[in-house]
Each structure stands twice: as C-alpha cells, then as structure tokens.
Coordinates of C-alpha atoms and ligand atoms in Angstrom, one line a residue:
M1 CA -14.2 -43.2 38.0
G2 CA -16.7 -40.5 37.3
M3 CA -18.2 -39.7 34.0
A4 CA -16.1 -37.9 31.5
K5 CA -17.0 -34.2 31.5
K6 CA -18.4 -32.5 28.4
V7 CA -17.0 -29.1 27.7
V8 CA -18.3 -26.9 24.9
I9 CA -16.2 -24.0 23.8
V10 CA -17.7 -21.1 21.9
G11 CA -15.2 -19.5 19.5
G12 CA -12.4 -21.3 18.0
V13 CA -9.6 -18.8 17.6
A14 CA -7.1 -17.5 20.1
A15 CA -8.7 -18.1 23.5
G16 CA -11.0 -20.9 22.4
A17 CA -8.4 -23.0 20.6
S18 CA -5.9 -22.5 23.4
A19 CA -8.5 -23.6 26.0
A20 CA -9.4 -26.7 23.9
A21 CA -5.9 -27.9 23.2
R22 CA -4.8 -27.5 26.9
L23 CA -7.9 -29.2 28.1
R24 CA -7.2 -32.2 26.0
R25 CA -3.6 -32.3 27.3
M26 CA -5.0 -32.2 30.8
D27 CA -7.8 -34.6 30.4
E28 CA -7.7 -37.4 27.8
D29 CA -11.2 -38.5 28.5
A30 CA -13.2 -35.2 28.4
Q31 CA -15.6 -34.7 25.5
I32 CA -14.6 -31.4 23.9
I33 CA -16.7 -29.6 21.3
M34 CA -15.5 -26.4 19.8
V35 CA -18.2 -24.3 18.1
E36 CA -17.1 -21.6 15.6
R37 CA -19.4 -19.3 13.7
G38 CA -16.9 -18.8 10.8
E39 CA -15.4 -21.3 8.5
Y40 CA -11.9 -21.2 10.0
I41 CA -10.6 -21.9 13.4
S42 CA -7.3 -21.1 15.0
F43 CA -6.3 -18.6 12.4
A44 CA -3.7 -16.0 12.8
N45 CA -5.7 -12.8 13.1
C46 CA -2.6 -10.9 13.9
G47 CA -1.2 -12.0 10.6
L48 CA -4.1 -10.7 8.5
P49 CA -2.7 -7.3 7.6
Y50 CA 0.5 -8.9 6.4
Y51 CA -1.5 -11.3 4.2
V52 CA -3.3 -8.3 2.7
G53 CA 0.0 -6.6 2.1
G54 CA 1.6 -9.6 0.5
V55 CA 4.3 -10.0 3.2
I56 CA 2.7 -13.4 4.1
K57 CA 2.3 -14.9 0.6
K58 CA 0.5 -18.1 1.3
R59 CA -3.0 -17.9 2.6
E60 CA -2.8 -21.3 4.2
R61 CA 0.0 -20.0 6.5
L62 CA -2.7 -18.1 8.3
L63 CA -4.5 -21.3 9.2
I64 CA -2.6 -22.7 12.1
Q65 CA -5.0 -25.5 12.8
T66 CA -7.9 -26.9 10.8
P67 CA -11.0 -28.8 12.1
R68 CA -9.4 -31.9 10.8
S69 CA -6.0 -31.4 12.4
M70 CA -7.7 -30.4 15.6
F71 CA -9.5 -33.7 15.6
K72 CA -6.6 -35.8 14.6
R73 CA -4.2 -34.4 17.1
F74 CA -6.4 -33.5 20.0
N75 CA -9.6 -35.5 19.4
I76 CA -11.5 -32.2 19.6
E77 CA -14.8 -32.1 17.7
V78 CA -14.9 -28.9 15.8
R79 CA -18.2 -27.5 14.5
N80 CA -17.4 -24.7 12.2
N81 CA -19.9 -22.6 10.3
S82 CA -21.9 -23.0 13.5
E83 CA -23.1 -20.1 15.6
V84 CA -24.2 -20.5 19.2
E85 CA -27.4 -18.5 19.3
Q86 CA -28.5 -19.0 22.9
I87 CA -27.4 -20.3 26.2
N88 CA -29.9 -21.9 28.7
P89 CA -27.9 -22.0 31.9
Q90 CA -30.7 -23.7 33.8
E91 CA -30.7 -26.7 31.5
K92 CA -27.0 -26.4 30.8
E93 CA -27.8 -26.4 27.1
I94 CA -27.0 -24.2 24.1
V95 CA -28.7 -23.7 20.8
I96 CA -26.4 -24.0 17.8
K97 CA -27.3 -22.8 14.3
N98 CA -25.6 -24.3 11.3
T99 CA -24.9 -21.1 9.3
L100 CA -24.7 -22.9 6.0
E101 CA -27.9 -25.0 6.3
G102 CA -29.8 -22.6 8.6
D103 CA -31.1 -25.2 10.9
S104 CA -30.7 -25.1 14.7
Y105 CA -30.3 -27.8 17.3
R106 CA -29.6 -28.1 21.0
E107 CA -26.4 -29.3 22.7
S108 CA -25.8 -30.0 26.4
Y109 CA -22.7 -29.2 28.3
D110 CA -21.2 -29.8 31.7
Y111 CA -19.1 -26.7 31.3
L112 CA -19.3 -23.9 28.8
V113 CA -16.3 -21.8 27.8
L114 CA -17.1 -18.5 26.1
C115 CA -14.4 -17.2 23.8
P116 CA -16.4 -15.1 21.3
G117 CA -13.9 -12.3 21.0
A118 CA -14.7 -8.7 20.1
A119 CA -16.3 -7.2 17.0
P120 CA -14.9 -4.3 15.0
I121 CA -16.7 -1.0 15.8
I122 CA -18.6 0.2 12.8
P123 CA -19.6 3.8 13.0
N124 CA -23.1 4.6 11.9
I125 CA -22.3 7.1 9.1
P126 CA -23.6 7.5 5.6
G127 CA -21.8 5.3 3.0
I128 CA -20.3 2.9 5.6
N129 CA -22.0 -0.1 3.9
Q130 CA -20.5 0.5 0.5
P131 CA -18.5 -2.5 -0.8
N132 CA -15.1 -0.8 -0.6
V133 CA -15.3 -0.1 3.1
F134 CA -13.7 -2.9 5.1
S135 CA -13.0 -3.9 8.6
V136 CA -10.4 -6.5 9.4
R137 CA -11.3 -9.3 11.8
N138 CA -11.0 -12.6 10.0
V139 CA -9.7 -14.5 7.0
P140 CA -12.7 -13.7 4.8
D141 CA -12.3 -10.0 5.6
S142 CA -8.7 -10.1 4.4
D143 CA -9.7 -12.1 1.3
R144 CA -12.2 -9.5 0.4
I145 CA -9.7 -6.6 0.9
K146 CA -7.0 -8.5 -1.1
Q147 CA -9.4 -9.3 -3.9
Y148 CA -10.7 -5.7 -4.0
I149 CA -7.2 -4.4 -4.4
E150 CA -6.3 -6.9 -7.1
M151 CA -9.5 -6.3 -9.1
N152 CA -9.8 -2.5 -8.7
E153 CA -6.3 -1.3 -8.3
P154 CA -7.2 1.5 -5.9
K155 CA -4.9 4.5 -5.7
T156 CA -6.0 6.1 -2.5
A157 CA -6.8 4.7 0.9
V158 CA -8.3 6.2 4.0
I159 CA -7.7 4.4 7.2
I160 CA -10.2 5.4 9.9
G161 CA -8.6 4.9 13.3
G162 CA -4.9 5.2 14.2
G163 CA -4.5 2.3 16.6
F164 CA -2.4 -0.8 16.1
V165 CA -4.5 -2.5 13.4
G166 CA -5.0 0.8 11.6
L167 CA -1.3 1.5 11.5
E168 CA -0.5 -2.1 10.3
M169 CA -3.0 -1.7 7.5
A170 CA -1.7 1.7 6.7
E171 CA 1.8 0.3 6.2
M172 CA 0.5 -2.6 4.1
L173 CA -1.5 -0.4 1.8
Y174 CA 1.4 1.9 1.5
E175 CA 3.5 -1.1 0.5
C176 CA 0.9 -1.8 -2.2
N177 CA 1.7 1.7 -3.6
L178 CA -1.5 3.4 -2.4
D179 CA -1.6 6.9 -1.2
V180 CA -2.6 6.5 2.5
C181 CA -4.3 8.9 4.8
I182 CA -5.0 8.1 8.4
V183 CA -8.0 9.8 10.1
E184 CA -8.0 9.8 13.9
A185 CA -10.5 11.5 16.1
A186 CA -8.0 11.9 19.0
D187 CA -5.1 14.4 18.7
Q188 CA -2.6 11.6 18.4
L189 CA -2.2 8.1 16.9
M190 CA -1.7 5.1 19.1
G191 CA -3.7 5.8 22.3
P192 CA -1.3 3.8 24.6
L193 CA 1.5 6.3 23.8
D194 CA 1.8 9.6 25.5
P195 CA 1.6 12.6 23.2
E196 CA 5.3 13.4 23.0
M197 CA 6.1 9.8 22.1
A198 CA 3.2 9.8 19.5
A199 CA 4.7 12.9 18.0
I200 CA 7.8 10.9 17.0
V201 CA 5.5 8.5 15.2
H202 CA 3.6 11.4 13.5
S203 CA 6.8 12.9 12.3
Y204 CA 8.0 9.6 10.9
L205 CA 4.8 8.8 9.1
R206 CA 4.6 12.3 7.6
S207 CA 8.2 11.9 6.4
Q208 CA 7.1 8.8 4.5
D209 CA 4.2 10.8 2.9
I210 CA 1.5 9.1 4.9
E211 CA -1.1 11.8 5.5
L212 CA -2.5 12.2 9.0
C213 CA -5.8 13.9 9.8
L214 CA -5.6 14.1 13.6
G215 CA -8.3 15.5 15.8
D216 CA -10.7 14.9 13.0
Q217 CA -13.5 12.5 12.4
A218 CA -15.1 10.8 9.4
I219 CA -18.7 11.9 9.3
S220 CA -19.8 10.5 5.9
M221 CA -18.5 8.8 2.8
E222 CA -19.4 10.0 -0.7
G223 CA -19.7 8.2 -4.0
S224 CA -22.4 6.4 -5.9
D225 CA -21.8 2.6 -6.0
L226 CA -18.5 2.9 -4.2
V227 CA -17.0 5.3 -1.8
E228 CA -14.9 7.9 -3.6
S229 CA -14.1 10.2 -0.7
V230 CA -14.4 10.5 3.0
I231 CA -15.9 13.7 4.5
L232 CA -14.4 14.8 7.8
A233 CA -15.9 16.8 10.6
S234 CA -13.5 19.7 9.7
G235 CA -15.1 19.8 6.2
R236 CA -12.1 18.2 4.5
K237 CA -12.8 15.8 1.7
V238 CA -10.2 13.0 1.4
P239 CA -10.2 10.9 -1.7
A240 CA -10.6 7.2 -1.0
D241 CA -10.7 4.3 -3.4
I242 CA -10.7 2.0 -0.4
V243 CA -11.6 2.6 3.3
I244 CA -10.3 0.5 6.1
L245 CA -11.9 0.7 9.6
G246 CA -9.6 0.4 12.5
I247 CA -11.6 2.2 15.2
G248 CA -11.4 -0.5 17.7
V249 CA -13.4 -3.4 18.9
K250 CA -16.2 -4.1 21.4
P251 CA -16.6 -7.3 23.3
E252 CA -19.2 -9.7 21.8
V253 CA -21.4 -10.0 24.9
G254 CA -24.8 -10.6 23.2
L255 CA -24.9 -14.3 24.1
A256 CA -23.8 -13.7 27.6
T257 CA -26.2 -10.9 28.2
N258 CA -29.1 -12.9 26.9
A259 CA -28.2 -15.7 29.1
G260 CA -28.4 -13.4 32.1
L261 CA -24.6 -13.5 32.8
A262 CA -23.2 -10.4 34.6
I263 CA -21.5 -7.9 32.4
G264 CA -18.7 -5.6 33.9
S265 CA -18.7 -1.8 34.0
T266 CA -16.4 -1.7 31.0
G267 CA -18.8 -3.7 28.9
G268 CA -16.9 -7.0 29.0
I269 CA -18.2 -10.3 30.4
L270 CA -17.6 -10.2 34.2
V271 CA -15.4 -13.0 35.4
D272 CA -13.9 -13.8 38.8
E273 CA -10.2 -14.5 39.3
Y274 CA -10.6 -18.0 38.1
L275 CA -12.3 -16.6 34.9
R276 CA -15.6 -18.0 35.9
T277 CA -18.7 -15.9 34.9
S278 CA -21.6 -15.3 37.2
D279 CA -22.7 -18.8 36.4
P280 CA -20.5 -21.4 38.0
F281 CA -20.6 -23.7 35.0
I282 CA -19.7 -21.0 32.5
Y283 CA -16.2 -19.6 32.0
A284 CA -15.0 -16.9 29.7
A285 CA -11.8 -15.7 28.2
G286 CA -10.3 -13.4 25.6
D287 CA -11.3 -10.1 24.1
A288 CA -14.9 -10.6 25.4
I289 CA -14.1 -10.4 29.1
Q290 CA -13.3 -7.6 31.6
I291 CA -10.0 -8.1 33.2
K292 CA -8.1 -6.4 36.0
D293 CA -5.3 -4.1 35.0
F294 CA -2.1 -5.6 36.5
V295 CA -0.5 -2.3 37.4
T296 CA -3.5 -0.4 38.8
G297 CA -6.0 -3.2 39.6
Q298 CA -8.6 -1.3 37.6
D299 CA -11.3 -3.0 35.6
S300 CA -10.4 -2.9 31.9
L301 CA -10.7 -4.4 28.5
L302 CA -7.6 -5.5 26.7
P303 CA -8.1 -7.1 23.3
L304 CA -4.7 -8.6 22.8
A305 CA -3.6 -12.1 21.8
S306 CA -1.2 -12.9 24.6
P307 CA -3.7 -12.4 27.4
A308 CA -6.4 -14.3 25.4
N309 CA -4.1 -17.3 25.0
R310 CA -3.1 -17.2 28.6
Q311 CA -6.7 -17.0 29.8
G312 CA -7.8 -19.9 27.5
W313 CA -5.0 -22.0 28.9
L314 CA -5.8 -21.1 32.4
I315 CA -9.5 -22.0 32.1
A316 CA -8.5 -25.5 31.0
N317 CA -6.4 -25.9 34.2
N318 CA -9.3 -24.6 36.3
L319 CA -11.6 -27.2 34.7
C320 CA -9.1 -29.9 35.6
H321 CA -8.8 -29.2 39.3
R322 CA -5.6 -27.3 39.0
P323 CA -6.9 -23.9 39.9
I324 CA -4.8 -20.9 38.9
K325 CA -5.8 -17.3 39.4
Y326 CA -5.6 -14.9 36.6
T327 CA -3.5 -12.0 37.7
G328 CA -4.5 -9.5 35.1
A329 CA -2.8 -8.0 32.1
Q330 CA -0.6 -4.9 31.7
G331 CA -1.1 -4.1 28.1
T332 CA 2.3 -5.0 26.6
A333 CA 2.0 -4.3 22.9
I334 CA 4.2 -3.7 19.9
V335 CA 3.7 -2.6 16.3
K336 CA 5.9 -2.3 13.3
I337 CA 5.5 0.8 11.1
M338 CA 7.8 0.4 8.2
D339 CA 11.3 0.5 9.7
Q340 CA 10.1 1.8 13.0
T341 CA 9.0 -0.1 16.0
V342 CA 6.6 1.2 18.6
A343 CA 6.2 -0.7 21.9
V344 CA 4.4 -0.1 25.2
T345 CA 3.9 -1.8 28.5
G346 CA 2.2 -0.9 31.7
K347 CA 0.6 2.5 32.3
N348 CA 1.2 5.7 30.4
E349 CA 1.4 9.1 31.9
K350 CA -2.0 10.2 30.7
T351 CA -3.6 7.4 32.7
L352 CA -1.5 7.8 35.8
R353 CA -2.3 11.5 35.9
K354 CA -6.0 10.7 35.4
L355 CA -6.0 8.2 38.2
G356 CA -4.0 10.4 40.5
I357 CA -1.2 7.9 41.0
P358 CA 2.0 9.7 42.0
Y359 CA 4.6 9.1 39.3
Q360 CA 7.6 10.6 37.7
A361 CA 8.6 10.2 34.0
C362 CA 12.0 10.3 32.4
H363 CA 13.1 10.0 28.8
A364 CA 16.3 8.7 27.3
Q365 CA 17.5 8.4 23.7
P366 CA 20.0 5.6 23.8
N367 CA 21.5 3.7 20.9
S368 CA 20.3 0.3 20.0
H369 CA 24.0 -0.9 20.2
A370 CA 27.5 0.6 20.6
T371 CA 27.8 3.5 18.2
Y372 CA 31.3 2.4 17.2
Y373 CA 29.9 -0.8 15.7
P374 CA 28.1 -0.1 12.4
G375 CA 24.4 0.1 12.1
S376 CA 23.2 1.4 15.4
S377 CA 20.2 3.6 15.6
V378 CA 18.7 5.8 18.3
M379 CA 15.6 4.9 20.2
T380 CA 13.5 7.2 22.3
A381 CA 12.4 5.6 25.5
K382 CA 10.2 6.8 28.3
L383 CA 9.9 5.2 31.7
L384 CA 7.2 5.9 34.3
F385 CA 7.8 5.0 37.9
D386 CA 6.5 5.6 41.4
T387 CA 7.9 8.8 42.8
Q388 CA 8.4 7.4 46.3
D389 CA 9.9 3.9 45.9
G390 CA 10.8 3.9 42.2
K391 CA 8.5 1.0 41.3
V392 CA 8.3 0.6 37.5
L393 CA 4.8 1.5 36.3
G394 CA 5.1 1.7 32.5
A395 CA 7.3 2.3 29.5
Q396 CA 7.1 3.4 25.9
I397 CA 9.8 3.0 23.3
V398 CA 10.0 4.2 19.6
G399 CA 12.9 3.3 17.4
R400 CA 14.3 1.2 14.7
D401 CA 16.2 -1.6 16.3
G402 CA 16.2 -3.4 19.6
V403 CA 12.9 -1.8 20.8
D404 CA 11.2 -5.2 21.2
K405 CA 13.9 -6.6 23.5
R406 CA 13.9 -3.5 25.8
I407 CA 10.2 -3.3 26.2
D408 CA 10.1 -7.0 27.1
V409 CA 12.7 -6.6 29.7
I410 CA 10.7 -3.8 31.3
A411 CA 7.4 -5.7 30.9
T412 CA 9.1 -8.6 32.9
A413 CA 10.3 -6.1 35.5
I414 CA 6.7 -4.7 35.9
R415 CA 5.4 -8.3 36.3
A416 CA 8.0 -8.9 39.0
G417 CA 7.2 -5.7 40.8
M418 CA 10.7 -4.3 40.3
T419 CA 11.9 -0.8 40.9
V420 CA 14.2 1.4 38.9
F421 CA 17.0 0.4 41.3
D422 CA 16.4 -3.3 40.3
L423 CA 16.5 -2.3 36.6
Q424 CA 19.9 -0.7 37.2
E425 CA 21.1 -4.0 38.4
L426 CA 19.9 -6.1 35.5
E427 CA 22.9 -7.6 33.8
L428 CA 21.8 -7.8 30.1
A429 CA 23.5 -9.4 27.2
Y430 CA 26.2 -7.2 25.7
A431 CA 28.6 -7.2 22.9
P432 CA 28.9 -4.3 20.5
P433 CA 26.6 -5.6 17.8
F434 CA 23.8 -6.0 20.3
S435 CA 23.9 -3.4 23.0
S436 CA 26.1 -1.2 25.1
A437 CA 27.8 -2.0 28.4
K438 CA 25.0 0.1 29.8
D439 CA 22.0 -1.3 28.1
P440 CA 19.2 1.2 27.2
V441 CA 17.2 -0.3 30.0
N442 CA 20.0 0.4 32.5
M443 CA 20.4 3.9 31.1
L444 CA 16.7 4.6 31.7
A445 CA 17.0 3.1 35.2
Y446 CA 20.0 5.3 36.1
A447 CA 18.2 8.4 34.9
A448 CA 15.1 7.4 36.8
S449 CA 17.0 6.5 40.0
N450 CA 18.6 10.0 40.1
I451 CA 15.1 11.4 40.2
V452 CA 13.8 9.1 42.9
N453 CA 17.0 9.8 44.9
R454 CA 16.4 13.5 44.4
D455 CA 19.8 14.0 42.9
I456 CA 18.1 15.8 40.1
E457 CA 14.7 17.3 39.4
V458 CA 13.1 17.0 36.0
I459 CA 10.5 18.9 34.1
Q460 CA 8.7 17.9 31.0
W461 CA 8.6 20.0 27.8
P462 CA 4.9 20.8 27.9
D463 CA 5.5 22.6 31.3
V464 CA 8.5 24.6 30.1
P465 CA 6.9 27.6 28.1
K466 CA 4.8 28.6 31.2
R467 CA 7.9 28.5 33.4
V468 CA 9.9 30.6 31.0
M469 CA 7.1 33.1 30.8
E470 CA 7.2 33.3 34.6
G471 CA 10.9 34.1 34.4
A472 CA 12.8 30.8 34.4
F473 CA 16.3 30.9 32.8
L474 CA 16.6 28.4 30.0
I475 CA 20.0 26.9 29.2
D476 CA 20.9 25.0 26.1
A477 CA 23.9 23.0 27.2
R478 CA 24.8 21.7 23.7
T479 CA 27.7 23.1 21.7
A480 CA 27.5 26.4 19.8
K481 CA 27.3 24.5 16.6
E482 CA 24.3 22.4 17.7
F483 CA 22.7 25.5 19.0
E484 CA 23.0 27.3 15.7
R485 CA 21.4 24.4 13.9
G486 CA 18.2 24.9 15.9
T487 CA 17.2 25.6 19.4
V488 CA 14.3 26.6 21.6
D489 CA 13.2 30.3 21.7
G490 CA 14.6 32.1 24.6
A491 CA 17.4 29.6 25.4
H492 CA 20.8 30.8 26.5
N493 CA 23.6 28.7 25.0
I494 CA 26.0 27.7 27.7
P495 CA 27.7 24.5 26.6
V496 CA 28.3 21.9 29.4
D497 CA 32.1 22.3 29.3
E498 CA 31.8 26.1 29.8
V499 CA 29.3 26.1 32.7
R500 CA 32.0 26.4 35.5
A501 CA 33.7 29.3 33.7
R502 CA 30.5 31.1 32.9
I503 CA 28.6 30.4 36.1
D504 CA 28.1 34.2 36.7
E505 CA 25.8 34.4 33.7
I506 CA 23.4 32.1 35.4
P507 CA 21.0 33.9 37.8
K508 CA 20.8 32.4 41.2
D509 CA 17.4 34.0 42.1
K510 CA 15.6 32.3 39.2
E511 CA 14.5 28.8 38.3
V512 CA 17.0 27.4 35.9
L513 CA 15.9 24.9 33.3
V514 CA 18.6 23.0 31.3
Y515 CA 18.4 20.8 28.3
C516 CA 21.0 19.3 25.9
G517 CA 20.6 16.8 23.1
Q518 CA 19.2 13.9 25.0
G519 CA 19.6 14.8 28.7
L520 CA 23.0 13.5 29.7
R521 CA 25.0 16.7 29.3
S522 CA 22.3 18.7 31.0
Y523 CA 22.3 16.2 33.8
I524 CA 25.9 17.1 34.4
V525 CA 25.1 20.8 34.4
N526 CA 22.4 20.0 37.0
R527 CA 25.0 18.3 39.1
I528 CA 27.3 21.3 38.9
L529 CA 24.7 23.8 39.8
R530 CA 22.6 22.0 42.3
P531 CA 25.2 21.8 45.1
K532 CA 25.8 25.5 44.6
G533 CA 22.2 26.2 45.6
Y534 CA 20.7 26.8 42.2
D535 CA 17.0 26.0 41.7
V536 CA 17.9 23.9 38.7
K537 CA 15.9 21.3 36.7
N538 CA 16.6 19.0 33.8
I539 CA 14.2 19.0 30.8
S540 CA 13.4 15.4 30.2
G541 CA 14.3 14.1 26.7
G542 CA 16.3 17.2 25.7
Y543 CA 16.2 18.8 22.3
G544 CA 16.1 15.3 20.8
L545 CA 12.5 15.0 22.0
Y546 CA 11.6 18.7 21.6
Q547 CA 12.2 18.7 17.9
Y548 CA 9.3 16.3 17.3
Q549 CA 6.9 18.4 19.2
I550 CA 7.0 21.4 16.9
Ligands
FAD1 P1 -11.1 -14.1 18.5 O1 -9.7 -14.5 18.1 O2 -11.7 -13.0 17.8 O3 -12.0 -15.4 18.3 C1 -13.4 -15.3 18.6 C2 -14.1 -16.3 17.7 O4 -15.4 -16.5 18.2 C3 -14.4 -15.7 16.3 O5 -13.8 -16.5 15.3 C4 -15.9 -15.6 16.2 O6 -16.3 -16.0 14.9 C5 -16.3 -16.7 17.2 N1 -17.6 -16.4 17.7 C6 -18.1 -15.3 18.3 N2 -19.4 -15.5 18.7 C7 -19.7 -16.8 18.4 C8 -20.9 -17.6 18.6 N3 -22.0 -17.0 19.1 N4 -20.9 -18.8 18.1 C9 -19.7 -19.4 17.6 N5 -18.6 -18.7 17.4 C10 -18.6 -17.4 17.8 N6 -3.2 -8.9 19.2 C11 -1.9 -8.9 19.6 O7 -1.6 -9.1 20.8 N7 -0.9 -8.6 18.7 C12 -1.2 -8.3 17.4 O8 -0.3 -8.1 16.6 C13 -2.5 -8.3 17.0 N8 -2.8 -8.0 15.7 C14 -4.2 -8.1 15.3 C15 -4.5 -7.8 14.0 C16 -5.8 -7.9 13.6 C17 -6.1 -7.6 12.2 C18 -6.8 -8.3 14.5 C19 -8.2 -8.4 14.1 C20 -6.5 -8.5 15.9 C21 -5.2 -8.5 16.3 N9 -4.8 -8.7 17.6 C22 -3.5 -8.6 18.0 C23 -5.8 -9.0 18.6 C24 -6.0 -10.5 18.8 O9 -6.1 -11.1 17.6 C25 -7.1 -10.8 19.7 O10 -6.8 -10.2 21.0 C26 -7.3 -12.3 19.9 O11 -7.6 -12.9 18.7 C27 -8.5 -12.5 20.9 O12 -8.9 -13.8 21.0 P2 -10.3 -14.3 21.3 O13 -10.2 -15.8 21.3 O14 -10.9 -13.6 22.4 O15 -11.2 -13.8 20.0

C-alpha cells in the first residue's frame, strides 16, 4: 500500500466543500485539509438574499456544514479564518495566514485544489466605500445589510446591476417596504435574456413600482457620512438610503497568477478537460475557472452553483483514479421575481447572431396548465434551434407557474443533443392541474418543427417595421374586438375565420406578414395562404409579445 495522499483544498464553499466530501467518500485514508479565508464554510450563498429579506428566518439555516460537522462526518480538517497567501508549486507547498492572529505558516500538499470563487466587481466611483454601500457574497455581507436595515430603517434603495443577484436583492428590499430603483448600464435587465423577453420583465417590474434606469450608469454617490443619492451618467440623481452592488463577479485568480499558473482568455484559471491547471498537481473548480460552453464549445466564465458543485465532485474522482472529463456548462439559470419566474438555458439569440451560428427562433405563449382547470397562467417561451437540423440551442421562459419544469426539460434536451423533433415526441406528465395534453415544451417544439420543415416562415417583431415601410401587407388575424382594444399601426384586421372569404383583400404581389394573439391563429392563416402562392410570414410571438415592446 502506498502512502495516503494529502490534498489541500483552497475555499470551503460550493466547489471546495463538494470536492472535499466526495474525496473522503472515495478515499477513506486521504489526508484532507480545507482552507477557508472566512469564518464560515459550506454556506448557502444562493440563500443570502432571502436571509436579508427575512424569507429565510434563521441564520443558521444558511450554514449547511460547520468545521465541526465536516470533521465529524468526513474527517476533514477545516482551517477557517485562514487565507492561502501563496503557492510554491516547485516545493508543493502553500503559505497560509491565520486571519485572526495574523501569523503565517507553510503547509505541504500532494495535490492542491483551488476553489477560491469569484469576487464582486466594485466600480471605482466616488462614494463607493461609504458604509451603506454593500455587495453580497457571504454571510457577513448579509449580516451587515440586515443589521443596517434594522438599525437605520432605510426608505429608498438603489440596486446597481440588473442581473440575477441584483434582481433577487431588489425583490427582497421591496418586500422590506423600500422604494427600489435598479440601475443597469445595458439597455435591458438580465443579460442572458434576449431583449424582447427582458421587456416582459421590465413591464412586470414597473407594474410593481420598481423603478428601472436602463442604459444608464452610476458615476458617483453623494452624501456626507452615508450615501444619500446615486448620480447617474444621464445626470439623474436617485435617492438612496442603501445601495446594493450586483454588477457581477470576477474570478479570484490572484493566487493562481502569482504561482505562475496559466490563466485563460476570459480571465478564469485555465484548466484541461480533467480540471487540471497548467501544474499537474493543482486542480481548480468553480467560479474561478474558465470552462467550455457546452453548446458552442467557446471559452467562457459561468459563475453558477450547479457547475461549481459538479466540478468539485469531478476533481475528487479524478484524484482517485476514476477520471471523468468535464463536458462544459450551458448556463441553465432561474430567478424568482415576486410572482414571476425567469429561466434560461443554452444560448440566446444575441450570442448566436454574434457567433454567426445559423439559428431560428420561435415564441409561444402557452398556459401553465389546462385553462379549464382553475389557476392557470400564461408563460412566454422562446426556443432557439439550428435552422438545418432543428437541434435545440437555447430557451428562455418568463411566467408565473411551471417555468422551472419546462426550462429543465429543455436543458436536459440540450444536454442530450436533441432536436425540436425529439422535443415533440417527449411524453410529459399531464393532468389538468399540471399541464396540457400538449405540454408547453411540445407546443414550442411543434412551432419550431414547422419552421425547420419550411411549412411556415417566421419573422421577428424588430424586423417588421422596416418590412412594412418597404410595402409589406400586415394582417392582424385576431377578432375585431381584440383589434379594437389595441393593435399595431398599419395592420389590416382580417380575422382568421374570414380569411378565405376575404382573400381578395390580400395582395399577392406583396410580402404578407401575419400576427394574432400568440401565433396560433396566424399560423393557420399562413397555412391557408402559402399553398396559394402568397409570400406570407408569421410574426413570432404575436401581439402577446408585441405589447411588451412598446
Ligand atoms: P464560492 O462559493 O464563492 O467559494 C469560494 C470560497 O473561497 C470563499 O468562501 C472564499 O472566502 C474562499 N477563498 C478565496 N480565496 C481564498 C484563499 N486565498 N484562501 C482561502 N480561502 C479563499 N448560483 C446559482 O446557480 N443559483 C443561484 O440562485 C445563485 N444565487 C447566488 C446568490 C448570491 C448572493 C451569490 C453571491 C451567488 C449566487 N450564486 C448562485 C452563485 C454561486 O453561489 C456560485 O456560483 C458558487 O458559490 C461558486 O462556488 P465556488 O466554490 O467556486 O466559490
């Protein structure tokens, strides 16, 4: 029998704790040391906003494991309040500083596993260091925010950054009865969404009296001892008794860089398919590493908990002679915003266009379950797929109920390399309280397959005005009543059931663009006109999608 190996893990939260626990289960004899800069290990960072907002009431619920429980169950030696300051790869040694006492010492390793995560981006603007400006990374951060709210009873909050964490914090502060304003430099919240899907989120948030400053940037913060207002690039001054930063994170690569480890083009630690760094005895996982995008194969950063856990687990296997390749991540993510759910997986249209990958997009607005059973709600779903073979490339869904389940089905399909024709065939659980006999995923798949099969051509709303200017004939195929309640400028109302009788009104020498409420009735119109030789196209998403864009 050889000597037991000594593995030191840097970082004790998602990837680190996952690696440590799996390693112990794979190797009862290994010496495992987990070094964590903070006081806490294995805490639920994803739960932090909900602790701030009081949804999670007990602080200890955030602490999934403690150094003591980690030792008792896994015989893992946890050194918290300990920062790894330096790696000496030649000596296979690290320098650890005790952050309470200030003293440093050396520790040797056979293998080192780097799981240092990513640090919040703090913009360098005046006022940023005031005590009522917070970022949210760990338990002490959320303690500070909670305490500040309790002691100072702020009335107004500015959230800088409209990503997932920013939105969760916005909801929580709103629930604490603060007036909330979200400032986002891009033209839309939630970067992973395409603009027309983000527009639904904007409309919803505004309806809840959350203020949005889009396409604007915080350039300074005013106030004497505390920030009192945030000044935006546009000149706007937004009152702020508390400011939360949610601009994003950057991989913590200082240690790796100083040790001479290779860093990838995206700024994350470079690893091979076994998650080994450029040093054969050092592995790395989690928010700190550069990964391959599962759909496109591109290098990317993806600071999400599920990939971090997977990677940590995988490294443990690789250290125990059960090599498994990491196949990349596809960016499946979900966020709750009050009673709405927003979820994404795979690539969005913006990225596909930028990369020049041939794709088509379709939208559907199915109900979460059969409408005749009480309580159903409409979701807006977008599917992206390969134009040629129909391979599923990505999806985005916004709605109230059942969004999580549909995105997960599509995420699974992407992982399996399935096409829209495969999605049609999925037999998904159905009874009226849960779904419809054609599940929303099937509905999307049928719509998408019609496009791949060239039974229908689609056009997206942003392309419509130009076409109409060039002479396209726009048909609103909804009923006269719906038409009266609101329509698109220049549209001709020819309800689906009247199309055959009124076909002479539709010019044959012009491009014809048709929409209805959600795309189903206009699809029928397309199927009537197309065999007759009309140059007809369906406007994806119909008026249901259009109304959010204005
Ligand atoms: P971390 O969990 O950040 O752990 C890294 C640890 O390493 C830190 O505790 C740090 O102190 C320690 N460390 C760093 N350098 C050193 C050093 N030199 N010496 C010792 N220790 C060191 N993801 C989702 O998928 N879904 C969500 O809903 C979600 N919500 C989130 C909400 C919030 C508020 C935050 C902050 C993140 C959220 N995430 C979410 C992201 C998710 O938490 C991260 O992707 C995940 O924690 C990454 O794991 P990690 O192990 O790489 O890094």
